[in-house]
mmCIF file of N, CA, C and O in Angstrom:
data_model
loop_
_atom_site.group_PDB
_atom_site.id
_atom_site.type_symbol
_atom_site.label_atom_id
_atom_site.label_comp_id
_atom_site.label_asym_id
_atom_site.label_seq_id
_atom_site.Cartn_x
_atom_site.Cartn_y
_atom_site.Cartn_z
ATOM 1 N N MET A 1185 90.733 13.728 31.513
ATOM 2 C CA MET A 1185 91.076 14.612 30.353
ATOM 3 C C MET A 1185 90.012 14.857 29.426
ATOM 4 O O MET A 1185 89.229 13.761 29.102
ATOM 5 N N LYS A 1186 89.754 16.025 28.990
ATOM 6 C CA LYS A 1186 88.708 16.330 28.042
ATOM 7 C C LYS A 1186 89.055 15.686 26.646
ATOM 8 O O LYS A 1186 90.190 15.460 26.308
ATOM 9 N N ARG A 1187 87.867 15.467 25.951
ATOM 10 C CA ARG A 1187 88.064 14.790 24.610
ATOM 11 C C ARG A 1187 88.892 15.540 23.669
ATOM 12 O O ARG A 1187 89.733 15.019 22.910
ATOM 13 N N LYS A 1188 88.774 16.941 23.775
ATOM 14 C CA LYS A 1188 89.533 17.899 22.869
ATOM 15 C C LYS A 1188 91.027 17.646 23.231
ATOM 16 O O LYS A 1188 91.905 17.600 22.287
ATOM 17 N N HIS A 1189 91.465 17.620 24.514
ATOM 18 C CA HIS A 1189 92.907 17.424 24.798
ATOM 19 C C HIS A 1189 93.414 16.003 24.373
ATOM 20 O O HIS A 1189 94.521 15.888 23.972
ATOM 21 N N GLN A 1190 92.486 15.098 24.491
ATOM 22 C CA GLN A 1190 92.845 13.654 24.067
ATOM 23 C C GLN A 1190 93.135 13.658 22.595
ATOM 24 O O GLN A 1190 94.079 13.106 22.156
ATOM 25 N N ARG A 1191 92.199 14.300 21.756
ATOM 26 C CA ARG A 1191 92.437 14.325 20.353
ATOM 27 C C ARG A 1191 93.601 15.005 20.016
ATOM 28 O O ARG A 1191 94.449 14.562 19.081
ATOM 29 N N THR A 1192 94.082 16.162 20.737
ATOM 30 C CA THR A 1192 95.345 16.865 20.334
ATOM 31 C C THR A 1192 96.411 15.929 20.622
ATOM 32 O O THR A 1192 97.395 15.997 19.871
ATOM 33 N N LEU A 1193 96.404 15.255 21.720
ATOM 34 C CA LEU A 1193 97.502 14.244 22.088
ATOM 35 C C LEU A 1193 97.743 13.276 21.048
ATOM 36 O O LEU A 1193 98.864 13.010 20.639
ATOM 37 N N GLU A 1194 96.562 12.647 20.581
ATOM 38 C CA GLU A 1194 96.716 11.614 19.476
ATOM 39 C C GLU A 1194 97.239 12.298 18.197
ATOM 40 O O GLU A 1194 98.072 11.664 17.495
ATOM 41 N N LEU A 1195 96.835 13.548 17.922
ATOM 42 C CA LEU A 1195 97.404 14.165 16.610
ATOM 43 C C LEU A 1195 98.942 14.509 16.785
ATOM 44 O O LEU A 1195 99.561 14.338 15.814
ATOM 45 N N ILE A 1196 99.393 14.749 17.970
ATOM 46 C CA ILE A 1196 100.829 15.081 18.160
ATOM 47 C C ILE A 1196 101.693 13.791 17.834
ATOM 48 O O ILE A 1196 102.809 13.962 17.127
ATOM 49 N N PHE A 1197 101.277 12.737 18.348
ATOM 50 C CA PHE A 1197 102.018 11.467 18.145
ATOM 51 C C PHE A 1197 101.575 10.580 17.046
ATOM 52 O O PHE A 1197 102.090 9.527 16.816
ATOM 53 N N ALA A 1198 100.658 11.137 16.200
ATOM 54 C CA ALA A 1198 100.163 10.316 15.022
ATOM 55 C C ALA A 1198 101.251 10.172 13.994
ATOM 56 O O ALA A 1198 102.062 11.050 13.801
ATOM 57 N N ARG A 1199 101.323 9.050 13.370
ATOM 58 C CA ARG A 1199 102.285 8.818 12.107
ATOM 59 C C ARG A 1199 101.332 8.327 10.956
ATOM 60 O O ARG A 1199 100.577 7.428 11.050
ATOM 61 N N PRO A 1200 101.351 9.041 9.818
ATOM 62 C CA PRO A 1200 102.236 10.176 9.478
ATOM 63 C C PRO A 1200 101.785 11.454 10.332
ATOM 64 O O PRO A 1200 100.644 11.421 10.751
ATOM 65 N N VAL A 1201 102.593 12.373 10.392
ATOM 66 C CA VAL A 1201 102.327 13.552 11.246
ATOM 67 C C VAL A 1201 101.206 14.350 10.654
ATOM 68 O O VAL A 1201 101.130 14.601 9.486
ATOM 69 N N SER A 1202 100.335 14.791 11.549
ATOM 70 C CA SER A 1202 99.145 15.535 11.136
ATOM 71 C C SER A 1202 99.443 17.034 10.976
ATOM 72 O O SER A 1202 100.403 17.510 11.561
ATOM 73 N N ALA A 1203 98.797 17.743 10.060
ATOM 74 C CA ALA A 1203 98.981 19.067 9.764
ATOM 75 C C ALA A 1203 97.813 19.999 10.410
ATOM 76 O O ALA A 1203 97.699 21.077 10.146
ATOM 77 N N ASN A 1204 96.996 19.342 11.251
ATOM 78 C CA ASN A 1204 95.788 19.922 11.706
ATOM 79 C C ASN A 1204 95.932 20.296 13.216
ATOM 80 O O ASN A 1204 94.910 20.363 13.973
ATOM 81 N N VAL A 1205 97.008 20.381 13.797
ATOM 82 C CA VAL A 1205 97.251 20.740 15.174
ATOM 83 C C VAL A 1205 97.624 22.256 15.469
ATOM 84 O O VAL A 1205 98.528 22.582 14.732
ATOM 85 N N ARG A 1206 96.848 22.867 16.243
ATOM 86 C CA ARG A 1206 97.170 24.344 16.422
ATOM 87 C C ARG A 1206 97.830 24.467 17.756
ATOM 88 O O ARG A 1206 97.795 23.664 18.604
ATOM 89 N N TRP A 1207 98.817 25.381 17.692
ATOM 90 C CA TRP A 1207 99.675 25.663 18.849
ATOM 91 C C TRP A 1207 98.888 25.989 20.153
ATOM 92 O O TRP A 1207 99.199 25.360 21.173
ATOM 93 N N PRO A 1208 97.916 26.741 20.089
ATOM 94 C CA PRO A 1208 97.082 26.988 21.315
ATOM 95 C C PRO A 1208 96.569 25.736 21.977
ATOM 96 O O PRO A 1208 96.435 25.639 23.176
ATOM 97 N N ASP A 1209 96.121 24.808 21.090
ATOM 98 C CA ASP A 1209 95.669 23.544 21.524
ATOM 99 C C ASP A 1209 96.707 22.654 22.218
ATOM 100 O O ASP A 1209 96.385 22.086 23.239
ATOM 101 N N ILE A 1210 97.947 22.730 21.657
ATOM 102 C CA ILE A 1210 98.993 22.121 22.350
ATOM 103 C C ILE A 1210 99.248 22.644 23.821
ATOM 104 O O ILE A 1210 99.530 21.969 24.688
ATOM 105 N N GLU A 1211 99.397 23.964 23.835
ATOM 106 C CA GLU A 1211 99.738 24.602 25.145
ATOM 107 C C GLU A 1211 98.519 24.341 26.127
ATOM 108 O O GLU A 1211 98.742 23.967 27.267
ATOM 109 N N ALA A 1212 97.239 24.412 25.624
ATOM 110 C CA ALA A 1212 96.069 23.999 26.544
ATOM 111 C C ALA A 1212 96.126 22.621 27.050
ATOM 112 O O ALA A 1212 95.908 22.425 28.133
ATOM 113 N N LEU A 1213 96.601 21.630 26.129
ATOM 114 C CA LEU A 1213 96.693 20.298 26.604
ATOM 115 C C LEU A 1213 97.751 20.147 27.716
ATOM 116 O O LEU A 1213 97.464 19.580 28.846
ATOM 117 N N PHE A 1214 98.879 20.764 27.574
ATOM 118 C CA PHE A 1214 99.922 20.665 28.602
ATOM 119 C C PHE A 1214 99.637 21.417 29.850
ATOM 120 O O PHE A 1214 99.892 20.999 30.969
ATOM 121 N N ARG A 1215 98.925 22.448 29.727
ATOM 122 C CA ARG A 1215 98.481 23.231 30.921
ATOM 123 C C ARG A 1215 97.405 22.329 31.660
ATOM 124 O O ARG A 1215 97.437 22.286 32.975
ATOM 125 N N GLU A 1216 96.499 21.666 30.891
ATOM 126 C CA GLU A 1216 95.550 20.760 31.549
ATOM 127 C C GLU A 1216 96.276 19.583 32.419
ATOM 128 O O GLU A 1216 95.722 19.146 33.325
ATOM 129 N N LEU A 1217 97.429 19.112 31.797
ATOM 130 C CA LEU A 1217 98.114 18.136 32.479
ATOM 131 C C LEU A 1217 98.960 18.551 33.587
ATOM 132 O O LEU A 1217 99.607 17.802 34.241
ATOM 133 N N GLY A 1218 98.956 19.786 33.838
ATOM 134 C CA GLY A 1218 99.750 20.324 34.955
ATOM 135 C C GLY A 1218 101.162 20.834 34.594
ATOM 136 O O GLY A 1218 101.965 21.028 35.544
ATOM 137 N N ALA A 1219 101.416 21.063 33.374
ATOM 138 C CA ALA A 1219 102.777 21.527 32.886
ATOM 139 C C ALA A 1219 103.013 22.981 33.158
ATOM 140 O O ALA A 1219 102.085 23.677 33.247
ATOM 141 N N GLU A 1220 104.273 23.275 33.408
ATOM 142 C CA GLU A 1220 104.727 24.621 33.466
ATOM 143 C C GLU A 1220 105.272 25.146 32.212
ATOM 144 O O GLU A 1220 106.206 24.358 31.629
ATOM 145 N N ILE A 1221 104.835 26.155 31.670
ATOM 146 C CA ILE A 1221 105.243 26.544 30.288
ATOM 147 C C ILE A 1221 105.966 27.959 30.493
ATOM 148 O O ILE A 1221 105.298 28.858 31.004
ATOM 149 N N GLU A 1222 107.192 28.033 30.041
ATOM 150 C CA GLU A 1222 108.088 29.200 30.149
ATOM 151 C C GLU A 1222 108.431 29.716 28.840
ATOM 152 O O GLU A 1222 108.853 29.059 27.972
ATOM 153 N N GLU A 1223 108.288 31.013 28.619
ATOM 154 C CA GLU A 1223 108.772 31.689 27.394
ATOM 155 C C GLU A 1223 110.172 31.927 27.493
ATOM 156 O O GLU A 1223 110.708 32.295 28.553
ATOM 157 N N ARG A 1224 110.903 31.559 26.364
ATOM 158 C CA ARG A 1224 112.409 31.807 26.404
ATOM 159 C C ARG A 1224 112.591 32.782 25.332
ATOM 160 O O ARG A 1224 111.754 33.468 24.736
ATOM 161 N N GLU A 1225 113.985 33.043 24.978
ATOM 162 C CA GLU A 1225 114.323 34.099 24.067
ATOM 163 C C GLU A 1225 113.751 33.675 22.667
ATOM 164 O O GLU A 1225 113.725 32.450 22.349
ATOM 165 N N GLY A 1226 113.483 34.657 21.854
ATOM 166 C CA GLY A 1226 113.010 34.425 20.534
ATOM 167 C C GLY A 1226 111.612 33.767 20.659
ATOM 168 O O GLY A 1226 110.666 34.215 21.454
ATOM 169 N N SER A 1227 111.264 32.765 19.900
ATOM 170 C CA SER A 1227 109.971 32.093 19.882
ATOM 171 C C SER A 1227 110.069 30.819 20.647
ATOM 172 O O SER A 1227 109.152 29.978 20.367
ATOM 173 N N ARG A 1228 111.078 30.546 21.423
ATOM 174 C CA ARG A 1228 111.276 29.388 22.144
ATOM 175 C C ARG A 1228 110.301 29.290 23.373
ATOM 176 O O ARG A 1228 110.120 30.199 24.022
ATOM 177 N N VAL A 1229 109.948 28.058 23.578
ATOM 178 C CA VAL A 1229 108.997 27.756 24.744
ATOM 179 C C VAL A 1229 109.535 26.553 25.377
ATOM 180 O O VAL A 1229 109.955 25.506 24.741
ATOM 181 N N GLU A 1230 109.684 26.581 26.701
ATOM 182 C CA GLU A 1230 110.180 25.438 27.570
ATOM 183 C C GLU A 1230 108.866 24.947 28.267
ATOM 184 O O GLU A 1230 108.239 25.596 29.019
ATOM 185 N N ILE A 1231 108.781 23.601 28.116
ATOM 186 C CA ILE A 1231 107.637 23.047 28.758
ATOM 187 C C ILE A 1231 108.103 21.843 29.860
ATOM 188 O O ILE A 1231 108.968 20.988 29.553
ATOM 189 N N PHE A 1232 107.748 22.070 31.052
ATOM 190 C CA PHE A 1232 108.109 21.198 32.158
ATOM 191 C C PHE A 1232 106.905 20.319 32.435
ATOM 192 O O PHE A 1232 105.884 20.843 33.026
ATOM 193 N N LEU A 1233 106.888 18.998 32.395
ATOM 194 C CA LEU A 1233 105.813 18.163 32.644
ATOM 195 C C LEU A 1233 106.365 16.977 33.489
ATOM 196 O O LEU A 1233 107.057 16.137 32.984
ATOM 197 N N PHE A 1234 105.991 16.882 34.830
ATOM 198 C CA PHE A 1234 106.453 15.897 35.669
ATOM 199 C C PHE A 1234 108.001 15.896 35.721
ATOM 200 O O PHE A 1234 108.550 16.906 35.998
ATOM 201 N N ALA A 1235 108.650 14.740 35.311
ATOM 202 C CA ALA A 1235 110.104 14.810 35.245
ATOM 203 C C ALA A 1235 110.656 15.006 33.867
ATOM 204 O O ALA A 1235 111.820 14.649 33.601
ATOM 205 N N TRP A 1236 109.769 15.428 33.006
ATOM 206 C CA TRP A 1236 110.129 15.564 31.623
ATOM 207 C C TRP A 1236 110.228 17.144 31.248
ATOM 208 O O TRP A 1236 109.511 17.926 31.710
ATOM 209 N N CYS A 1237 111.140 17.336 30.326
ATOM 210 C CA CYS A 1237 111.373 18.712 29.916
ATOM 211 C C CYS A 1237 111.529 18.789 28.411
ATOM 212 O O CYS A 1237 112.218 17.999 27.901
ATOM 213 N N GLY A 1238 111.004 19.806 27.709
ATOM 214 C CA GLY A 1238 111.128 19.979 26.364
ATOM 215 C C GLY A 1238 111.280 21.447 25.958
ATOM 216 O O GLY A 1238 110.594 22.221 26.566
ATOM 217 N N CYS A 1239 112.214 21.751 25.070
ATOM 218 C CA CYS A 1239 112.396 23.178 24.704
ATOM 219 C C CYS A 1239 112.017 23.202 23.245
ATOM 220 O O CYS A 1239 112.621 22.536 22.353
ATOM 221 N N PHE A 1240 111.073 23.993 22.795
ATOM 222 C CA PHE A 1240 110.610 23.963 21.378
ATOM 223 C C PHE A 1240 110.474 25.397 20.832
ATOM 224 O O PHE A 1240 110.399 26.345 21.615
ATOM 225 N N ILE A 1241 110.383 25.471 19.540
ATOM 226 C CA ILE A 1241 110.271 26.750 18.897
ATOM 227 C C ILE A 1241 108.875 26.764 18.525
ATOM 228 O O ILE A 1241 108.304 25.908 17.768
ATOM 229 N N ALA A 1242 108.103 27.798 19.114
ATOM 230 C CA ALA A 1242 106.631 27.923 18.739
ATOM 231 C C ALA A 1242 106.515 28.462 17.310
ATOM 232 O O ALA A 1242 107.420 29.271 16.947
ATOM 233 N N PRO A 1243 105.446 28.149 16.671
ATOM 234 C CA PRO A 1243 105.244 28.729 15.402
ATOM 235 C C PRO A 1243 105.007 30.291 15.362
ATOM 236 O O PRO A 1243 104.557 30.788 16.467
ATOM 237 N N ILE A 1244 105.256 30.882 14.267
ATOM 238 C CA ILE A 1244 105.094 32.371 14.278
ATOM 239 C C ILE A 1244 103.657 32.752 14.483
ATOM 240 O O ILE A 1244 102.859 32.040 13.926
ATOM 241 N N HIS A 1245 103.449 33.690 15.294
ATOM 242 C CA HIS A 1245 102.115 34.125 15.703
ATOM 243 C C HIS A 1245 101.300 33.118 16.375
ATOM 244 O O HIS A 1245 100.067 33.192 16.415
ATOM 245 N N ARG A 1246 101.978 31.983 16.918
ATOM 246 C CA ARG A 1246 101.313 31.022 17.693
ATOM 247 C C ARG A 1246 100.080 30.256 16.958
ATOM 248 O O ARG A 1246 99.147 30.079 17.428
ATOM 249 N N ARG A 1247 100.359 29.967 15.672
ATOM 250 C CA ARG A 1247 99.243 29.375 14.968
ATOM 251 C C ARG A 1247 99.612 27.912 14.780
ATOM 252 O O ARG A 1247 99.705 27.190 15.703
ATOM 253 N N ILE A 1248 99.527 27.477 13.562
ATOM 254 C CA ILE A 1248 99.862 26.033 13.142
ATOM 255 C C ILE A 1248 101.303 25.576 13.049
ATOM 256 O O ILE A 1248 101.877 26.262 12.041
ATOM 257 N N PRO A 1249 101.847 24.693 13.816
ATOM 258 C CA PRO A 1249 103.214 24.376 13.515
ATOM 259 C C PRO A 1249 103.321 23.513 12.183
ATOM 260 O O PRO A 1249 102.430 22.825 11.842
ATOM 261 N N THR A 1250 104.436 23.542 11.557
ATOM 262 C CA THR A 1250 104.716 22.704 10.365
ATOM 263 C C THR A 1250 104.775 21.281 10.779
ATOM 264 O O THR A 1250 105.038 20.919 11.989
ATOM 265 N N ARG A 1251 104.624 20.339 9.936
ATOM 266 C CA ARG A 1251 104.802 18.900 10.225
ATOM 267 C C ARG A 1251 106.183 18.636 10.838
ATOM 268 O O ARG A 1251 106.262 17.821 11.672
ATOM 269 N N ALA A 1252 107.208 19.219 10.160
ATOM 270 C CA ALA A 1252 108.645 18.956 10.738
ATOM 271 C C ALA A 1252 108.723 19.372 12.197
ATOM 272 O O ALA A 1252 109.336 18.768 13.102
ATOM 273 N N ARG A 1253 108.192 20.605 12.523
ATOM 274 C CA ARG A 1253 108.233 21.093 13.934
ATOM 275 C C ARG A 1253 107.410 20.201 14.765
ATOM 276 O O ARG A 1253 107.800 19.952 15.984
ATOM 277 N N LEU A 1254 106.273 19.658 14.379
ATOM 278 C CA LEU A 1254 105.503 18.728 15.158
ATOM 279 C C LEU A 1254 106.153 17.483 15.442
ATOM 280 O O LEU A 1254 106.121 17.066 16.433
ATOM 281 N N GLN A 1255 106.978 16.978 14.388
ATOM 282 C CA GLN A 1255 107.682 15.811 14.609
ATOM 283 C C GLN A 1255 108.769 16.071 15.601
ATOM 284 O O GLN A 1255 109.013 15.173 16.533
ATOM 285 N N GLN A 1256 109.430 17.257 15.523
ATOM 286 C CA GLN A 1256 110.516 17.505 16.504
ATOM 287 C C GLN A 1256 109.958 17.638 17.971
ATOM 288 O O GLN A 1256 110.468 17.207 18.861
ATOM 289 N N PHE A 1257 108.641 18.232 17.991
ATOM 290 C CA PHE A 1257 107.985 18.386 19.253
ATOM 291 C C PHE A 1257 107.760 16.979 19.980
ATOM 292 O O PHE A 1257 107.969 16.698 21.023
ATOM 293 N N ALA A 1258 107.296 16.023 18.963
ATOM 294 C CA ALA A 1258 106.978 14.726 19.594
ATOM 295 C C ALA A 1258 108.194 13.960 19.970
ATOM 296 O O ALA A 1258 108.183 13.164 20.938
ATOM 297 N N ASN A 1259 109.316 14.222 19.346
ATOM 298 C CA ASN A 1259 110.598 13.470 19.587
ATOM 299 C C ASN A 1259 111.527 14.233 20.657
ATOM 300 O O ASN A 1259 112.511 13.668 21.052
ATOM 301 N N GLY A 1260 111.138 15.382 20.912
ATOM 302 C CA GLY A 1260 112.033 16.324 21.780
ATOM 303 C C GLY A 1260 111.971 16.211 23.204
ATOM 304 O O GLY A 1260 112.516 17.082 23.909
ATOM 305 N N TRP A 1261 111.346 15.291 23.802
ATOM 306 C CA TRP A 1261 111.272 15.186 25.246
ATOM 307 C C TRP A 1261 112.398 14.519 25.858
ATOM 308 O O TRP A 1261 112.905 13.457 25.482
ATOM 309 N N LYS A 1262 112.971 15.088 26.930
ATOM 310 C CA LYS A 1262 114.083 14.486 27.671
ATOM 311 C C LYS A 1262 113.656 14.421 29.245
ATOM 312 O O LYS A 1262 112.836 15.195 29.675
ATOM 313 N N ARG A 1263 114.207 13.389 29.824
ATOM 314 C CA ARG A 1263 113.898 13.181 31.224
ATOM 315 C C ARG A 1263 114.845 14.034 32.040
ATOM 316 O O ARG A 1263 116.071 14.061 31.828
ATOM 317 N N THR A 1264 114.269 14.750 33.030
ATOM 318 C CA THR A 1264 115.175 15.634 33.893
ATOM 319 C C THR A 1264 115.330 14.997 35.321
ATOM 320 O O THR A 1264 114.186 14.459 35.775
ATOM 321 N N GLU A 1265 116.466 14.850 35.794
ATOM 322 C CA GLU A 1265 116.536 14.225 37.180
ATOM 323 C C GLU A 1265 117.562 15.010 38.012
ATOM 324 O O GLU A 1265 118.381 15.604 37.519
#
């Protein structure tokens, strides 16, 4: 994994939540890990990674998510079987 992706992953799960994570960096990280990313209605994005699935609301214009959205992103993973 590239250092940039590793840093993005650390920022996603950091406590307190970081405000320096860009949405394109999040998408690039998950694409690098082999995730499938599907656009849904509105600004929703569904990410499938291995046996895990998460449906999230992308920030407007795909920029920087708020801290609350990033917290939801970090906590919003479910196992699919």
